XYZ file of C-alpha atoms in Angstrom:
467
model
C 36.714 -58.040 88.655
C 38.877 -55.206 89.964
C 41.403 -53.749 87.478
C 44.950 -55.016 87.885
C 47.376 -52.643 89.524
C 50.294 -51.550 87.335
C 53.708 -52.896 88.316
C 56.990 -50.997 88.119
C 60.160 -53.082 87.932
C 63.499 -51.364 88.438
C 66.633 -52.586 86.649
C 70.249 -51.908 87.627
C 71.843 -50.320 84.530
C 75.319 -51.479 85.565
C 74.362 -55.154 85.472
C 71.004 -55.281 83.667
C 69.729 -57.235 86.679
C 66.242 -56.607 88.121
C 65.975 -54.619 91.326
C 63.043 -53.668 93.508
C 59.460 -53.951 92.248
C 56.741 -51.390 93.068
C 52.977 -51.649 92.859
C 51.232 -48.675 91.322
C 47.728 -47.235 91.336
C 44.717 -47.943 89.201
C 43.211 -44.953 87.419
C 40.340 -44.796 89.920
C 42.822 -44.798 92.800
C 44.861 -42.066 91.158
C 41.788 -39.904 90.650
C 40.792 -40.456 94.279
C 44.254 -39.268 95.370
C 43.766 -36.214 93.180
C 40.707 -35.337 95.231
C 42.776 -35.385 98.423
C 45.398 -33.145 96.827
C 42.795 -30.621 95.695
C 41.390 -30.415 99.223
C 44.868 -29.898 100.641
C 45.371 -27.029 98.196
C 42.325 -25.175 99.509
C 44.004 -24.826 102.902
C 47.545 -24.363 101.660
C 46.690 -21.480 99.346
C 45.712 -19.445 102.437
C 48.918 -20.057 104.384
C 51.331 -17.159 104.722
C 54.747 -17.053 103.113
C 56.531 -17.540 106.417
C 54.767 -20.869 106.935
C 55.523 -22.022 103.402
C 59.149 -20.926 103.649
C 59.685 -22.731 106.959
C 58.433 -25.986 105.426
C 60.606 -25.587 102.346
C 63.689 -24.811 104.418
C 62.936 -27.984 106.344
C 62.750 -29.875 103.027
C 66.255 -28.601 102.227
C 67.454 -29.948 105.566
C 65.827 -33.335 104.947
C 67.483 -33.570 101.542
C 70.901 -32.877 103.005
C 70.397 -35.308 105.869
C 69.401 -38.121 103.505
C 71.766 -37.184 100.684
C 73.733 -40.427 100.607
C 70.627 -42.613 100.626
C 69.047 -40.657 97.793
C 72.261 -40.719 95.740
C 72.459 -44.506 96.146
C 68.834 -44.800 95.041
C 69.588 -42.896 91.832
C 72.605 -45.129 91.200
C 70.501 -48.260 91.598
C 67.615 -47.105 89.416
C 69.189 -45.094 86.593
C 72.948 -45.527 86.899
C 73.988 -42.063 88.073
C 77.364 -42.020 89.782
C 77.314 -41.498 93.539
C 79.262 -38.259 93.227
C 76.795 -36.875 90.684
C 73.866 -38.037 92.815
C 75.163 -36.250 95.900
C 75.678 -33.081 93.884
C 72.133 -33.364 92.527
C 70.655 -33.603 96.009
C 72.633 -30.567 97.147
C 71.332 -28.633 94.134
C 67.761 -29.553 95.105
C 68.369 -28.333 98.651
C 69.834 -25.088 97.333
C 66.753 -24.518 95.167
C 64.440 -25.101 98.129
C 66.341 -22.558 100.226
C 66.431 -20.065 97.353
C 62.689 -20.064 96.738
C 61.962 -20.087 100.468
C 64.016 -16.900 100.745
C 62.785 -15.118 97.616
C 59.251 -16.212 96.707
C 57.491 -13.606 98.842
C 59.441 -10.808 97.167
C 58.917 -12.295 93.711
C 55.150 -12.429 94.295
C 54.723 -9.033 95.916
C 51.844 -6.975 94.492
C 52.904 -4.721 91.607
C 51.302 -1.243 91.668
C 50.220 0.345 88.394
C 50.281 3.956 89.619
C 46.913 4.947 88.126
C 45.573 8.272 89.418
C 42.280 8.038 91.284
C 42.429 4.281 91.701
C 44.219 1.684 93.729
C 45.297 -0.585 90.891
C 47.811 -3.370 90.960
C 48.678 -6.875 89.803
C 48.561 -9.637 92.360
C 49.668 -13.240 92.077
C 47.381 -16.092 93.136
C 48.114 -19.836 92.974
C 46.462 -21.769 90.161
C 45.686 -25.010 91.992
C 47.009 -28.530 91.489
C 49.959 -28.796 89.088
C 50.577 -32.131 87.379
C 54.275 -32.807 86.753
C 55.367 -35.435 84.223
C 59.067 -35.903 84.847
C 61.998 -37.851 83.316
C 64.570 -40.214 84.775
C 67.863 -38.498 83.971
C 67.842 -36.045 86.898
C 65.161 -37.779 88.964
C 65.324 -35.436 91.958
C 66.398 -32.132 90.418
C 63.789 -32.117 87.653
C 61.081 -32.456 90.294
C 62.380 -29.986 92.856
C 63.022 -27.229 90.340
C 59.280 -27.205 89.599
C 57.989 -28.177 93.038
C 59.877 -25.651 95.154
C 58.503 -22.556 93.365
C 55.083 -24.111 92.772
C 54.542 -24.903 96.451
C 55.908 -21.526 97.574
C 53.365 -19.870 95.259
C 50.588 -21.705 97.133
C 49.949 -24.519 94.663
C 49.645 -28.260 95.292
C 51.325 -30.883 93.114
C 51.042 -34.426 91.832
C 53.999 -36.217 90.283
C 53.894 -38.775 87.489
C 57.548 -39.797 87.326
C 59.365 -41.943 84.783
C 58.490 -45.611 85.194
C 62.104 -46.706 85.773
C 62.629 -44.517 88.884
C 59.666 -45.366 91.140
C 61.835 -45.463 94.254
C 63.079 -41.931 93.575
C 59.500 -40.797 93.013
C 58.333 -42.173 96.352
C 61.408 -40.799 98.122
C 60.615 -37.297 96.876
C 57.120 -37.515 98.332
C 58.639 -38.609 101.640
C 60.825 -35.491 101.732
C 57.811 -33.204 101.700
C 55.995 -35.302 104.269
C 59.011 -35.369 106.596
C 59.421 -31.614 106.148
C 55.952 -31.040 107.611
C 53.968 -30.167 104.503
C 50.285 -31.163 104.634
C 49.967 -34.892 103.986
C 48.312 -34.694 100.574
C 49.813 -31.450 99.272
C 52.464 -33.247 97.201
C 51.666 -36.758 96.059
C 53.478 -39.204 93.834
C 51.187 -41.221 91.578
C 52.820 -44.444 90.424
C 50.863 -44.772 87.199
C 51.635 -45.678 83.563
C 51.964 -43.041 80.858
C 48.529 -43.730 79.413
C 47.001 -42.337 82.629
C 48.450 -38.885 81.947
C 45.758 -37.774 79.488
C 42.792 -38.622 81.767
C 44.559 -36.858 84.625
C 44.992 -33.751 82.493
C 41.313 -33.830 81.556
C 40.255 -33.914 85.211
C 38.958 -30.542 86.379
C 41.028 -30.760 89.553
C 44.250 -30.387 87.554
C 44.911 -26.707 86.898
C 48.175 -26.849 84.934
C 50.800 -29.242 83.621
C 54.584 -29.251 83.411
C 56.565 -31.819 81.461
C 60.240 -32.490 80.941
C 60.832 -35.157 78.320
C 60.990 -35.985 74.660
C 59.477 -34.012 71.815
C 56.992 -36.843 71.203
C 55.874 -36.793 74.837
C 55.660 -33.013 74.734
C 53.377 -33.077 71.717
C 50.998 -35.508 73.423
C 50.860 -33.578 76.680
C 50.539 -30.231 74.897
C 47.652 -31.600 72.800
C 45.852 -32.927 75.868
C 46.417 -29.725 77.840
C 45.327 -27.612 74.887
C 42.141 -29.597 74.496
C 41.435 -28.998 78.185
C 42.501 -25.328 77.935
C 45.131 -25.717 80.638
C 48.466 -24.010 81.074
C 51.452 -26.179 80.142
C 55.211 -25.726 80.471
C 57.395 -27.941 78.276
C 61.120 -28.584 78.597
C 61.971 -30.961 75.781
C 65.042 -32.163 73.930
C 68.147 -30.323 72.910
C 71.030 -30.510 70.460
C 73.159 -27.870 72.098
C 75.769 -26.286 69.853
C 79.064 -24.753 70.952
C 80.818 -22.437 68.529
C 84.623 -22.536 68.814
C 86.115 -19.439 67.177
C 89.585 -19.016 65.701
C 90.850 -16.988 68.679
C 89.744 -19.550 71.285
C 92.079 -20.974 73.905
C 92.038 -24.533 72.557
C 92.810 -26.197 75.884
C 89.931 -24.292 77.485
C 87.641 -25.087 74.551
C 88.354 -28.810 74.877
C 87.752 -28.787 78.644
C 84.471 -26.938 78.253
C 83.384 -29.223 75.415
C 84.216 -32.433 77.277
C 82.474 -31.217 80.431
C 79.446 -30.118 78.432
C 79.199 -33.411 76.541
C 79.787 -35.753 79.474
C 77.420 -34.251 82.052
C 75.343 -37.123 83.467
C 77.064 -39.494 81.077
C 75.800 -37.427 78.153
C 72.192 -38.072 79.176
C 71.041 -34.484 79.526
C 68.917 -32.192 77.397
C 71.474 -29.414 77.932
C 74.547 -31.557 77.355
C 76.733 -30.140 74.592
C 76.197 -32.269 71.531
C 77.491 -30.349 68.482
C 80.885 -28.595 68.502
C 81.175 -26.289 65.528
C 84.780 -25.289 65.031
C 86.283 -22.673 62.723
C 88.533 -24.636 60.376
C 91.765 -22.800 61.222
C 91.737 -24.391 64.701
C 89.833 -27.593 63.889
C 92.788 -29.995 63.930
C 94.127 -28.652 67.225
C 90.660 -28.773 68.801
C 90.074 -32.377 67.728
C 93.363 -33.506 69.286
C 92.668 -31.631 72.521
C 89.114 -32.948 72.734
C 90.299 -36.549 72.318
C 92.689 -36.062 75.237
C 89.957 -34.581 77.451
C 87.228 -37.072 76.563
C 89.614 -40.007 77.050
C 89.782 -39.056 80.732
C 86.194 -40.275 81.092
C 86.617 -43.994 81.588
C 83.482 -45.971 82.512
C 83.543 -47.318 86.045
C 81.496 -48.677 88.918
C 78.882 -45.975 89.664
C 78.864 -46.950 93.358
C 82.540 -45.967 93.653
C 82.665 -42.338 94.852
C 85.674 -41.706 92.589
C 83.891 -42.741 89.374
C 83.072 -39.862 87.008
C 81.261 -41.842 84.312
C 78.951 -44.808 84.793
C 76.566 -46.815 82.604
C 73.751 -45.391 80.522
C 70.208 -45.754 81.811
C 69.394 -49.035 80.038
C 70.656 -51.511 77.499
C 67.963 -50.327 75.085
C 69.183 -46.729 75.422
C 72.777 -47.872 74.894
C 71.793 -49.784 71.779
C 70.082 -46.705 70.342
C 73.222 -44.612 70.876
C 75.285 -47.348 69.242
C 72.910 -47.391 66.262
C 73.193 -43.624 65.820
C 76.991 -43.768 65.932
C 77.191 -46.656 63.441
C 74.780 -44.917 61.063
C 76.780 -41.688 61.289
C 80.027 -43.505 60.474
C 78.308 -45.286 57.571
C 77.249 -41.836 56.379
C 80.809 -40.516 56.324
C 81.594 -39.484 59.906
C 85.054 -40.306 61.225
C 85.601 -41.910 64.630
C 88.222 -40.146 66.727
C 87.480 -41.944 69.987
C 85.292 -44.767 71.275
C 82.348 -45.854 69.187
C 82.136 -49.515 70.160
C 79.886 -50.976 72.852
C 81.829 -53.332 75.145
C 80.902 -56.998 75.348
C 79.777 -57.048 78.990
C 76.492 -57.071 80.898
C 74.916 -53.704 81.531
C 74.307 -50.479 79.644
C 77.924 -49.501 79.020
C 79.146 -47.239 76.228
C 82.473 -45.371 75.942
C 83.090 -41.670 75.529
C 82.948 -41.182 71.765
C 83.927 -38.437 69.317
C 82.715 -38.192 65.727
C 84.425 -35.842 63.270
C 83.409 -34.864 59.721
C 79.772 -34.725 60.865
C 77.453 -33.562 58.083
C 73.725 -33.322 57.302
C 72.082 -36.699 56.789
C 73.981 -38.348 59.636
C 72.178 -39.000 62.949
C 74.963 -37.068 64.722
C 73.814 -33.975 62.787
C 70.090 -34.565 62.457
C 69.137 -36.192 65.770
C 69.682 -35.764 69.491
C 72.129 -38.434 70.688
C 71.299 -39.023 74.339
C 74.645 -40.419 75.378
C 78.396 -39.676 75.551
C 78.920 -38.848 71.859
C 80.434 -35.539 70.720
C 79.887 -34.404 67.128
C 82.599 -32.143 65.681
C 81.571 -29.981 62.721
C 83.781 -27.836 60.489
C 82.878 -24.189 59.738
C 84.673 -21.690 57.497
C 84.221 -18.707 59.780
C 82.080 -17.154 62.514
C 79.096 -16.513 60.255
C 78.937 -20.096 59.012
C 79.454 -21.459 62.529
C 76.487 -19.460 63.822
C 74.371 -20.557 60.875
C 75.149 -24.225 61.556
C 74.510 -23.799 65.279
C 71.056 -22.395 64.541
C 70.307 -25.007 61.855
C 68.525 -27.279 64.306
C 64.974 -28.045 65.326
C 66.113 -27.558 68.921
C 66.952 -24.425 70.848
C 67.662 -25.212 74.484
C 71.250 -24.277 75.347
C 74.224 -23.038 73.338
C 77.724 -21.716 73.833
C 80.569 -19.797 72.258
C 84.261 -20.076 73.077
C 86.447 -17.112 72.259
C 89.196 -14.953 73.747
C 87.183 -11.830 72.907
C 84.525 -11.576 75.615
C 82.737 -8.672 73.926
C 82.475 -10.718 70.742
C 81.363 -13.786 72.664
C 78.698 -11.915 74.597
C 77.321 -10.390 71.389
C 77.010 -13.813 69.794
C 75.477 -15.364 72.920
C 73.017 -12.543 73.489
C 71.867 -11.824 69.958
C 72.916 -14.537 67.493
C 72.355 -17.985 69.001
C 68.777 -19.272 68.817
C 68.483 -20.831 72.265
C 66.868 -20.243 75.622
C 70.277 -20.112 77.290
C 73.687 -19.158 75.928
C 77.073 -19.342 77.642
C 80.466 -17.820 76.894
C 83.531 -19.932 77.727
C 81.435 -22.188 79.975
C 79.155 -25.181 79.651
C 75.376 -24.821 79.892
C 73.771 -25.527 83.254
C 70.607 -24.793 85.206
C 70.578 -22.519 88.238
C 67.652 -21.600 90.524
C 68.488 -17.910 90.063
C 68.163 -17.871 86.259
C 65.330 -18.832 83.887
C 65.683 -22.269 82.331
C 63.966 -23.357 79.119
C 64.158 -23.313 75.361
C 62.656 -22.340 72.033
C 61.629 -24.234 68.903
C 61.271 -27.983 69.555
C 62.968 -27.600 72.920
C 59.661 -26.408 74.334
C 58.209 -23.270 75.844
C 57.788 -21.690 79.235
C 60.481 -21.337 81.874
C 61.545 -22.999 85.100
C 63.664 -21.534 87.915
C 64.033 -17.854 88.886
C 61.100 -15.458 89.193
C 60.114 -16.324 85.633
C 59.610 -19.966 86.572
C 57.677 -19.021 89.684
C 55.252 -16.931 87.621
C 54.409 -19.823 85.271
C 51.949 -21.292 87.773
C 50.187 -18.269 89.179
C 47.152 -16.282 88.142
C 48.484 -12.800 87.393
C 45.391 -10.899 88.434
C 44.533 -7.226 87.940
C 42.882 -5.545 90.936
C 41.325 -2.088 90.507
C 39.741 -0.191 93.385
C 37.979 2.914 92.081
C 38.596 5.968 94.231
C 41.461 4.337 96.070
C 44.875 5.806 96.666
C 47.119 5.604 93.615
C 49.457 2.625 93.778
C 49.964 0.090 96.566
C 51.613 0.980 99.834
């Protein structure tokens, strides 16, 4: 008897009603597809940068042409508002254009300047990169790895989150429509337990994962056992330090924007706001006013800023964390009660008096819940900010830009730190974290170099350096 094919059922988060159903691949079928991808890589690795760039520029054009359709697909599968979905597609297109324009320069041979030898470092593609991606930014998470990986001459296979199969297939269609070789980028609709056998397969050269710490541990263990390169972008509990000289209105706007990005469902969403006590009361009042502007609404309405969470189960977990924090002594300033209606709805919520032992302090809350924490002074605020297993993004809000830059650059234990602004990813800058937030980088030249073989070439008796 042939093995049953896995099934992937989408669910509309706004109504909790089932949507479209997709049939996936058996493990044997997935491994057969992997063979096609590896063969496509052998040709693609020898293409010139101009050819690769032309295809990637075409991918940017396809994304922009189909922006509204892709945004609607995200709304249907994971609840993203249409406005956020359109912005996400534009960001993907921008990344494609950026790496099309800059990859050749980023990967230019680097001369060593050794007398009597032609010695340099060159950058070769690794092969087929397996990407295990999450649902919260279903297009951007993929394109920020795929654009540089393909420009470097690699091929790719995507194992996307099981609740966004339509997005996963749509991404594959972008590359096909853009004129990339048919099998160079393939989506594999497979369950999570297929990831380890895929990693073990010799045709996979490297792995990148964005997801939970638990998922990161499993993928890192499998990749380590197979001695394969892995990049991990995991969870975050981003801290923003609000100092006594901060513009409180600005601090509240930055905090609300940071907390409510993607409905709070982002690894780099601001989650902990550590406020020097002399301005704590004023900050709390200002933050309530700013967060109250985020009223849940129909995600298909272009004017809606804040839609449902990804699923009822995810909403219930956020609700549990809030209730447990309040039971542990936290004080509700806003929200905190799930509405009695179908769908994965939860209001913008603020918890004050957050202390160790409460989920709002100890855990990552993946939803629209801001935790406000008191600090005596700058030193204690920095200590609290760094007192976390995570280290993805961080921020500081102060009127003294020299002071803020010092804290951001040297004091905050995070892969990214921002002064008077909320954390965000950008194709031009490295993106990633430290501690339990993972390792490796995406975006920029640093992300491009994650999936290349940095090879030394030495030609004895050659001219010093590389012309």
